[in-house]
Each structure stands twice: as structure tokens, then as C-alpha cells.
mmCIF file of C-alpha atoms in Angstrom:
data_model
loop_
_atom_site.group_PDB
_atom_site.id
_atom_site.type_symbol
_atom_site.label_atom_id
_atom_site.label_comp_id
_atom_site.label_asym_id
_atom_site.label_seq_id
_atom_site.Cartn_x
_atom_site.Cartn_y
_atom_site.Cartn_z
ATOM 1 C CA MET A 256 -0.268 0.312 0.189
ATOM 2 C CA ALA A 257 3.053 2.051 0.912
ATOM 3 C CA ASP A 258 4.201 1.598 -2.828
ATOM 4 C CA ALA A 259 7.754 0.280 -1.032
ATOM 5 C CA ASP A 260 11.033 0.106 -3.110
ATOM 6 C CA GLY A 261 13.183 -3.181 -3.752
ATOM 7 C CA SER A 262 12.589 -7.282 -1.664
ATOM 8 C CA GLU A 263 13.990 -5.954 1.630
ATOM 9 C CA PRO A 264 10.709 -3.974 2.751
ATOM 10 C CA TYR A 265 8.358 -6.604 2.060
ATOM 11 C CA GLY A 266 10.855 -9.551 3.324
ATOM 12 C CA ILE A 267 10.422 -7.813 6.486
ATOM 13 C CA GLY A 268 6.618 -7.734 6.048
ATOM 14 C CA LEU A 269 6.642 -11.875 5.695
ATOM 15 C CA LEU A 270 8.494 -11.690 8.652
ATOM 16 C CA LEU A 271 6.788 -10.206 10.991
ATOM 17 C CA GLY A 272 3.172 -10.545 9.731
ATOM 18 C CA GLY A 273 2.808 -13.582 10.124
ATOM 19 C CA PRO A 274 3.983 -13.215 14.068
ATOM 20 C CA ALA A 275 1.811 -10.650 14.302
ATOM 21 C CA GLY A 276 -1.000 -11.688 13.852
ATOM 22 C CA TYR A 277 -0.101 -15.524 15.628
ATOM 23 C CA LEU A 278 0.374 -12.968 19.310
ATOM 24 C CA ALA A 279 -2.860 -10.875 18.300
ATOM 25 C CA GLY A 280 -4.950 -13.018 17.735
ATOM 26 C CA ARG A 281 -3.166 -15.709 20.913
ATOM 27 C CA ALA A 282 -4.163 -12.618 23.228
ATOM 28 C CA PHE A 283 -7.289 -12.081 21.620
ATOM 29 C CA SER A 284 -8.853 -15.181 22.827
ATOM 30 C CA ARG A 285 -6.671 -15.948 25.614
ATOM 31 C CA SER A 286 -8.800 -12.583 26.647
ATOM 32 C CA ARG A 287 -12.247 -13.975 26.416
ATOM 33 C CA SER A 288 -12.894 -17.909 26.042
ATOM 34 C CA LEU A 289 -14.362 -18.149 22.460
ATOM 35 C CA SER A 290 -16.063 -21.772 21.358
ATOM 36 C CA VAL A 291 -14.697 -22.456 18.103
ATOM 37 C CA GLY A 292 -17.875 -21.236 16.430
ATOM 38 C CA GLN A 293 -16.858 -18.083 17.078
ATOM 39 C CA ALA A 294 -13.378 -17.971 17.020
ATOM 40 C CA ARG A 295 -14.392 -19.762 13.078
ATOM 41 C CA THR A 296 -16.542 -16.348 12.785
ATOM 42 C CA ILE A 297 -13.285 -14.114 13.511
ATOM 43 C CA SER A 298 -11.542 -16.136 10.955
ATOM 44 C CA TRP A 299 -13.436 -16.286 7.489
ATOM 45 C CA ALA A 300 -15.036 -13.014 8.425
ATOM 46 C CA GLY A 301 -11.507 -11.833 7.505
ATOM 47 C CA THR A 302 -11.043 -13.548 4.786
ATOM 48 C CA TRP A 303 -14.539 -12.162 3.306
ATOM 49 C CA GLY A 304 -13.114 -8.608 3.884
ATOM 50 C CA THR A 305 -9.972 -8.547 2.200
ATOM 51 C CA TRP A 306 -11.694 -10.713 -0.200
ATOM 52 C CA GLN A 307 -15.011 -8.166 -0.467
ATOM 53 C CA GLY A 308 -12.570 -5.577 -0.410
ATOM 54 C CA LEU A 309 -10.320 -6.868 -3.093
ATOM 55 C CA GLY A 310 -13.574 -7.346 -6.129
ATOM 56 C CA TRP A 311 -14.857 -3.570 -5.398
ATOM 57 C CA ALA A 312 -11.394 -1.783 -5.387
ATOM 58 C CA HIS A 313 -11.709 -4.054 -9.251
ATOM 59 C CA ALA A 314 -15.372 -3.362 -9.976
ATOM 60 C CA LEU A 315 -15.780 0.213 -8.962
ATOM 61 C CA GLU A 316 -12.475 0.231 -10.730
ATOM 62 C CA LEU A 317 -10.922 3.087 -7.783
ATOM 63 C CA GLY A 318 -7.590 4.520 -8.966
ATOM 64 C CA ALA A 319 -8.317 3.870 -12.884
ATOM 65 C CA ASP A 320 -7.989 7.424 -14.734
ATOM 66 C CA ARG A 321 -11.869 8.023 -16.178
ATOM 67 C CA GLY A 322 -10.721 8.869 -19.602
ATOM 68 C CA CYS A 323 -9.738 5.059 -20.764
ATOM 69 C CA ASP A 324 -12.390 2.379 -20.535
ATOM 70 C CA TYR A 325 -11.892 -1.096 -19.255
ATOM 71 C CA CYS A 326 -8.250 0.406 -17.309
ATOM 72 C CA ASP A 327 -7.528 -1.982 -14.301
ATOM 73 C CA PRO A 328 -7.141 -0.055 -10.795
ATOM 74 C CA ASP A 329 -4.895 1.836 -9.128
ATOM 75 C CA GLY A 330 -2.260 -1.553 -7.180
ATOM 76 C CA ASN A 331 -2.253 0.645 -4.075
ATOM 77 C CA ALA A 332 -5.747 1.444 -3.810
ATOM 78 C CA VAL A 333 -5.969 -2.229 -4.932
ATOM 79 C CA VAL A 334 -3.889 -3.116 -1.694
ATOM 80 C CA ALA A 335 -5.357 -0.064 0.845
ATOM 81 C CA THR A 336 -9.446 -1.830 -0.086
ATOM 82 C CA ALA A 337 -7.629 -5.360 0.471
ATOM 83 C CA LEU A 338 -6.619 -3.876 4.122
ATOM 84 C CA ALA A 339 -9.889 -2.397 4.853
ATOM 85 C CA GLY A 340 -12.146 -4.453 3.992
ATOM 86 C CA GLY A 341 -10.229 -7.174 5.801
ATOM 87 C CA LEU A 342 -9.078 -5.929 9.084
ATOM 88 C CA ALA A 343 -13.581 -4.147 8.832
ATOM 89 C CA GLY A 344 -14.277 -8.346 8.800
ATOM 90 C CA ILE A 345 -12.143 -9.071 11.260
ATOM 91 C CA LEU A 346 -14.157 -6.123 13.472
ATOM 92 C CA ALA A 347 -17.622 -6.832 12.835
ATOM 93 C CA GLY A 348 -16.268 -10.671 13.265
ATOM 94 C CA GLY A 349 -16.078 -9.721 16.045
ATOM 95 C CA LEU A 350 -18.652 -7.718 16.849
ATOM 96 C CA LEU A 351 -21.131 -11.055 16.166
ATOM 97 C CA ALA A 352 -19.081 -13.438 17.969
ATOM 98 C CA ARG A 353 -20.575 -11.331 20.903
ATOM 99 C CA GLY A 354 -23.237 -13.571 20.954
ATOM 100 C CA GLU A 355 -23.157 -17.763 20.320
ATOM 101 C CA ILE A 356 -21.943 -19.251 17.763
ATOM 102 C CA THR A 357 -22.183 -22.689 16.997
ATOM 103 C CA GLU A 358 -19.902 -24.800 14.855
ATOM 104 C CA GLY A 359 -22.383 -25.736 12.916
ATOM 105 C CA THR A 360 -23.527 -21.614 12.513
ATOM 106 C CA ALA A 361 -19.758 -20.852 11.415
ATOM 107 C CA ALA A 362 -19.841 -23.929 8.647
ATOM 108 C CA SER A 363 -22.907 -23.125 7.406
ATOM 109 C CA THR A 364 -22.313 -19.749 6.749
ATOM 110 C CA TYR A 365 -19.056 -19.245 5.169
ATOM 111 C CA LEU A 366 -20.278 -22.389 2.908
ATOM 112 C CA GLY A 367 -22.714 -20.544 1.614
ATOM 113 C CA SER A 368 -21.088 -17.471 0.869
ATOM 114 C CA LEU A 369 -18.633 -19.521 -1.107
ATOM 115 C CA TRP A 370 -22.118 -20.994 -2.698
ATOM 116 C CA GLY A 371 -23.199 -17.950 -3.151
ATOM 117 C CA ALA A 372 -20.287 -16.446 -4.989
ATOM 118 C CA TRP A 373 -19.682 -19.178 -7.706
ATOM 119 C CA VAL A 374 -24.334 -18.715 -8.198
ATOM 120 C CA GLY A 375 -23.718 -15.179 -8.560
ATOM 121 C CA LEU A 376 -20.607 -16.391 -11.502
ATOM 122 C CA ALA A 377 -21.864 -18.848 -12.574
ATOM 123 C CA GLY A 378 -25.983 -16.774 -13.950
ATOM 124 C CA ALA A 379 -23.392 -14.217 -14.333
ATOM 125 C CA ASN A 380 -21.547 -16.502 -17.531
ATOM 126 C CA VAL A 381 -25.721 -17.443 -18.153
ATOM 127 C CA LEU A 382 -27.154 -14.549 -18.783
ATOM 128 C CA ASP A 383 -23.648 -13.295 -20.601
ATOM 129 C CA LEU A 384 -23.113 -9.882 -18.464
ATOM 130 C CA ASP A 385 -19.430 -8.212 -19.288
ATOM 131 C CA ASP A 386 -16.786 -9.138 -16.479
ATOM 132 C CA GLU A 387 -17.699 -6.067 -14.266
ATOM 133 C CA ALA A 388 -21.156 -7.201 -14.014
ATOM 134 C CA THR A 389 -20.220 -10.358 -13.060
ATOM 135 C CA LEU A 390 -18.001 -9.369 -11.262
ATOM 136 C CA THR A 391 -20.435 -7.733 -9.196
ATOM 137 C CA SER A 392 -23.180 -10.187 -9.410
ATOM 138 C CA THR A 393 -19.951 -12.499 -8.354
ATOM 139 C CA LEU A 394 -19.580 -9.861 -5.091
ATOM 140 C CA LEU A 395 -22.975 -9.928 -3.832
ATOM 141 C CA VAL A 396 -24.261 -13.143 -4.338
ATOM 142 C CA GLY A 397 -21.909 -13.990 -1.999
ATOM 143 C CA ASN A 398 -23.196 -11.857 0.791
ATOM 144 C CA ALA A 399 -26.571 -12.962 -0.143
ATOM 145 C CA GLY A 400 -24.778 -16.172 -0.133
ATOM 146 C CA LEU A 401 -23.423 -15.763 3.614
ATOM 147 C CA LEU A 402 -26.374 -13.933 5.106
ATOM 148 C CA ALA A 403 -28.618 -17.576 3.231
ATOM 149 C CA GLY A 404 -25.751 -19.547 5.767
ATOM 150 C CA ALA A 405 -26.365 -17.932 8.588
ATOM 151 C CA LEU A 406 -30.577 -17.706 8.830
ATOM 152 C CA VAL A 407 -30.207 -21.018 8.133
ATOM 153 C CA GLY A 408 -28.014 -22.753 10.150
ATOM 154 C CA SER A 409 -28.952 -20.591 13.459
ATOM 155 C CA ARG A 410 -32.541 -21.915 12.437
ATOM 156 C CA PHE A 411 -32.163 -25.169 11.340
ATOM 157 C CA ASN A 412 -29.161 -25.793 14.104
ATOM 158 C CA LEU A 413 -27.537 -26.760 12.087
ATOM 159 C CA SER A 414 -24.057 -29.511 12.466
ATOM 160 C CA SER A 415 -21.126 -28.501 11.382
ATOM 161 C CA ARG A 416 -21.142 -32.638 9.512
ATOM 162 C CA ARG A 417 -24.359 -32.002 8.046
ATOM 163 C CA ALA A 418 -24.044 -29.113 6.660
ATOM 164 C CA HIS A 419 -20.468 -29.659 4.924
ATOM 165 C CA MET A 420 -22.604 -32.656 3.503
ATOM 166 C CA ILE A 421 -24.630 -30.618 2.357
ATOM 167 C CA SER A 422 -22.384 -28.874 1.027
ATOM 168 C CA LEU A 423 -20.770 -31.980 -0.236
ATOM 169 C CA GLY A 424 -23.673 -33.182 -2.229
ATOM 170 C CA GLY A 425 -23.393 -29.364 -4.373
ATOM 171 C CA LEU A 426 -19.062 -30.249 -5.215
ATOM 172 C CA ILE A 427 -20.417 -33.766 -7.373
ATOM 173 C CA GLY A 428 -23.249 -32.145 -8.747
ATOM 174 C CA GLY A 429 -21.191 -29.666 -9.827
ATOM 175 C CA PHE A 430 -18.918 -31.818 -11.076
ATOM 176 C CA GLY A 431 -20.695 -34.117 -12.658
ATOM 177 C CA GLY A 432 -21.795 -30.749 -14.387
ATOM 178 C CA ILE A 433 -18.601 -30.509 -15.601
ATOM 179 C CA GLY A 434 -18.540 -33.572 -16.519
ATOM 180 C CA ILE A 435 -21.652 -33.544 -18.626
ATOM 181 C CA VAL A 436 -19.808 -30.392 -20.224
ATOM 182 C CA LEU A 437 -16.843 -32.272 -21.413
ATOM 183 C CA ILE A 438 -18.666 -34.788 -22.806
ATOM 184 C CA ALA A 439 -21.681 -32.298 -24.838
ATOM 185 C CA GLN A 440 -19.122 -30.181 -25.350
ATOM 186 C CA PRO A 441 -21.508 -26.784 -25.668
ATOM 187 C CA SER A 442 -21.262 -24.510 -28.489
ATOM 188 C CA SER A 443 -21.896 -21.140 -25.887
ATOM 189 C CA ASP A 444 -20.448 -20.443 -23.022
ATOM 190 C CA SER A 445 -24.390 -19.630 -21.058
ATOM 191 C CA VAL A 446 -24.767 -23.534 -21.723
ATOM 192 C CA GLY A 447 -21.691 -24.671 -20.215
ATOM 193 C CA PHE A 448 -21.815 -23.350 -17.323
ATOM 194 C CA ALA A 449 -25.378 -22.869 -16.715
ATOM 195 C CA ILE A 450 -24.787 -27.875 -16.964
ATOM 196 C CA PRO A 451 -22.486 -27.238 -13.163
ATOM 197 C CA LEU A 452 -25.341 -24.872 -11.589
ATOM 198 C CA ALA A 453 -28.253 -26.595 -12.879
ATOM 199 C CA THR A 454 -26.329 -29.991 -10.796
ATOM 200 C CA SER A 455 -24.943 -28.619 -8.019
ATOM 201 C CA ALA A 456 -27.612 -26.878 -6.758
ATOM 202 C CA ALA A 457 -29.891 -30.644 -7.620
ATOM 203 C CA GLY A 458 -26.371 -31.449 -5.483
ATOM 204 C CA LEU A 459 -27.633 -29.430 -2.550
ATOM 205 C CA VAL A 460 -30.300 -30.042 -2.163
ATOM 206 C CA LEU A 461 -29.973 -33.417 -2.262
ATOM 207 C CA GLY A 462 -28.152 -32.763 -0.131
ATOM 208 C CA ALA A 463 -30.232 -31.762 2.644
ATOM 209 C CA LEU A 464 -32.833 -34.099 1.798
ATOM 210 C CA LEU A 465 -30.700 -36.611 2.358
ATOM 211 C CA THR A 466 -29.256 -36.328 6.125
ATOM 212 C CA ARG A 467 -29.971 -35.287 9.246
ATOM 213 C CA GLU A 468 -29.575 -34.772 12.517
ATOM 214 C CA SER A 469 -28.816 -37.149 15.199
ATOM 215 C CA ALA A 470 -28.898 -37.215 18.974
ATOM 216 C CA GLY A 471 -26.099 -36.715 21.379
ATOM 217 C CA ALA A 472 -24.080 -33.885 20.244
ATOM 218 C CA ALA A 473 -21.502 -31.889 21.936
ATOM 219 C CA ASN A 474 -22.303 -28.276 24.235
ATOM 220 C CA GLY A 475 -23.848 -25.892 21.264
ATOM 221 C CA GLU A 476 -23.620 -28.881 18.757
ATOM 222 C CA SER A 477 -25.147 -31.032 16.734
ATOM 223 C CA SER A 478 -24.658 -33.874 15.766
ATOM 224 C CA ALA A 479 -25.507 -35.106 12.016
ATOM 225 C CA SER A 480 -25.432 -38.974 10.454
ATOM 226 C CA PRO A 481 -26.489 -40.554 7.522
ATOM 227 C CA ALA A 482 -29.403 -41.475 7.042
ATOM 228 C CA GLY A 483 -28.817 -45.295 7.246
ATOM 229 C CA SER A 484 -26.117 -46.333 9.391
ATOM 230 C CA SER A 485 -22.654 -45.527 9.906
ATOM 231 C CA PRO A 486 -21.077 -48.786 8.405
ATOM 232 C CA LEU A 487 -22.803 -48.008 5.523
ATOM 233 C CA ALA A 488 -20.680 -44.921 4.752
ATOM 234 C CA GLY A 489 -17.824 -45.341 2.580
ATOM 235 C CA ALA A 490 -19.813 -44.839 -0.715
ATOM 236 C CA LEU A 491 -21.518 -42.998 -3.133
ATOM 237 C CA LEU A 492 -25.206 -43.710 -2.159
ATOM 238 C CA ASN A 493 -25.369 -45.184 0.999
ATOM 239 C CA GLY A 494 -28.896 -46.932 1.039
ATOM 240 C CA SER A 495 -30.698 -50.298 4.190
ATOM 241 C CA GLY A 496 -34.106 -50.613 6.267
ATOM 242 C CA GLY A 497 -35.698 -48.147 3.026
ATOM 243 C CA ARG A 498 -33.337 -44.497 3.438
ATOM 244 C CA LEU A 499 -30.634 -43.024 1.454
ATOM 245 C CA ALA A 500 -27.944 -41.052 2.771
ATOM 246 C CA VAL A 501 -25.135 -39.324 0.763
ATOM 247 C CA GLY A 502 -21.692 -40.754 2.298
ATOM 248 C CA VAL A 503 -18.308 -39.630 1.453
ATOM 249 C CA PRO A 504 -16.731 -42.412 -1.240
ATOM 250 C CA MET A 505 -13.872 -44.975 0.262
ATOM 251 C CA PRO A 506 -11.767 -45.496 -2.200
ATOM 252 C CA PHE A 507 -10.087 -49.102 -2.359
ATOM 253 C CA PRO A 508 -6.821 -50.934 -4.375
ATOM 254 C CA THR A 509 -7.688 -53.719 -6.423
ATOM 255 C CA THR A 510 -6.315 -56.710 -8.358
ATOM 256 C CA VAL A 511 -7.612 -56.960 -12.084
ATOM 257 C CA HIS A 512 -7.141 -58.687 -14.802
ATOM 258 C CA ASP A 513 -6.404 -57.911 -17.801
ATOM 259 C CA PRO A 514 -6.223 -60.455 -20.599
ATOM 260 C CA GLU A 515 -6.470 -58.375 -23.899
ATOM 261 C CA ARG A 516 -3.270 -55.828 -23.249
ATOM 262 C CA THR A 517 -0.992 -56.880 -20.625
ATOM 263 C CA GLY A 518 -2.393 -60.630 -20.253
ATOM 264 C CA ARG A 519 -1.322 -59.876 -16.374
ATOM 265 C CA ARG A 520 -3.469 -58.483 -13.192
ATOM 266 C CA HIS A 521 -2.359 -55.298 -12.089
ATOM 267 C CA THR A 522 -3.634 -52.775 -9.545
ATOM 268 C CA ALA A 523 -6.211 -50.432 -9.949
ATOM 269 C CA TRP A 524 -8.544 -47.637 -7.700
ATOM 270 C CA ASN A 525 -11.931 -48.791 -6.537
ATOM 271 C CA VAL A 526 -14.466 -46.336 -6.100
ATOM 272 C CA PRO A 527 -18.204 -47.420 -4.531
ATOM 273 C CA LEU A 528 -20.776 -44.847 -5.904
ATOM 274 C CA LEU A 529 -23.879 -47.532 -4.172
ATOM 275 C CA ARG A 530 -23.819 -49.257 -1.610
ATOM 276 C CA LEU A 531 -26.755 -51.124 -0.931
ATOM 277 C CA ARG A 532 -27.962 -53.367 2.482
ATOM 278 C CA PHE A 533 -31.571 -55.088 2.153
#
């Protein structure tokens, strides 16, 4: 931000910044009793504020010559805005952390902000907006996702595990959509964004429907378990007793005989996608 010359000031900043941040955070955490949810809220607020500062500096072209089109913003203005955004985020997170925040609410908040940013980015490309409007959409819808995630997490008392499982469903759907795009190779970029946007949204919905909270939560944090029993958690879709649950596939090695190519057995990895118990 000070437009320092030479590499020495940057090296000094890197050497001093990390320890200073660590000691400041340690002193703050020791001065009051912070829960995991409160600490994560403060941390993510600083990260999100920094991203907002960077994004808005570019969207508004701060410090750029108003006489030219599509000019890059002034570098010092970008760094200053990012720094101010990060500090403002930490301050806002500290104020919010004065109240009780569960791990689940903290998780749903930061996951909601990330999914909101994706929806804003993909939606702008589907609508074929220009670069400036696309960045603005990403920033604004990301903020909307952050608020929505905070409200949903607190309103439904989501656990951190269930929030991540729902997000995992969205990730699986999104990567599936990207796979469809790579295979179909649509001629339009709008369609190329519309497909993973739709499949990731469907994955989030399925993730919400196929997971549930269970009893036995720790203080201030509810626990989440798939709809199926825990022994079935090794596949993507796990069914037991008429219930279907989304799980984390657990790859395992196996040997495969390939008579047509090498004529010998070789090692391969199995990724279980469906497991049913009757």
C-alpha cells in the first residue's frame, strides 16, 4: 500500500506479519473464552472482508483513469481496500462473536458465502454479462449467500458435519455437470455454465434431503449422521432399510486381470458409488 521500493520491505513484512498476527490472535483468544464457532466466524469474516475489498476495488476501478475504458484500478488502491476490508471483517466478526455461535452456524455461513459466489459467477455467465457486471454479481450474490447460510444454520440448528455433507452433495453435482459439459461440448458458454449450475443446485437439495441430524451432540453443536447407518458410509450413495444417504466414497485398492492388453493382473483403485443393504 505504501508502494515500497526494493524487496527488503516486503521481506520484513512477511517475517513480522505472521508472528504479529499469531500473537494478536492468541492474546485476544486468551482475553475471553471463545468457542470454535466464534473463532471461525472471526477468521472467515476477515477472509471474506479481504475478498470483498479486492473485488469491489476492481469492480469500481478505484484509482483508474476515468478517461479510458476497461482500465485496471490503481494497485495501491486495491491493496488499501483489501486491507481495510479485512480489518473491517475482523472487527465485524468480533462483534458478532459476542453472542453464541455454534460450529454448524459458522460452517453454514462460510459455505453459504462460497456457494453464493458460485451462483453469482455462473448466473452472470449464463446471462452473458460483461466482466464488470460478472464481478459485481459474484460479490453481491456471495454476500446474499453468506446471510442465507447464517440464517439457515441458526434457524435449523445445523451441525458442522451436516453443513459440509450438504455442500459435498453440491460439489458432486457440480463436478458431474462439468463432466457433462466436457462430454457434450456445448457451443455456447452460457450453456457450459448453466449445466453445472443446475447440477450443483440439485446436489445441494439432495444433500439437504438425504442427511439428517442425530442425537448425542456435544454442547452447542448438534451432530449429523447420514440417513443410513454408519457402516454404510463408504460409498457415494448408501441405502439401508429403505433409507438412502449421501456418504463419502472410500477408495480401496484391488487387482484386475487384463488379458487383452497386458495379459497380467495389475493394481487398480475402486471408488464405490452405490452400496445397498437389504
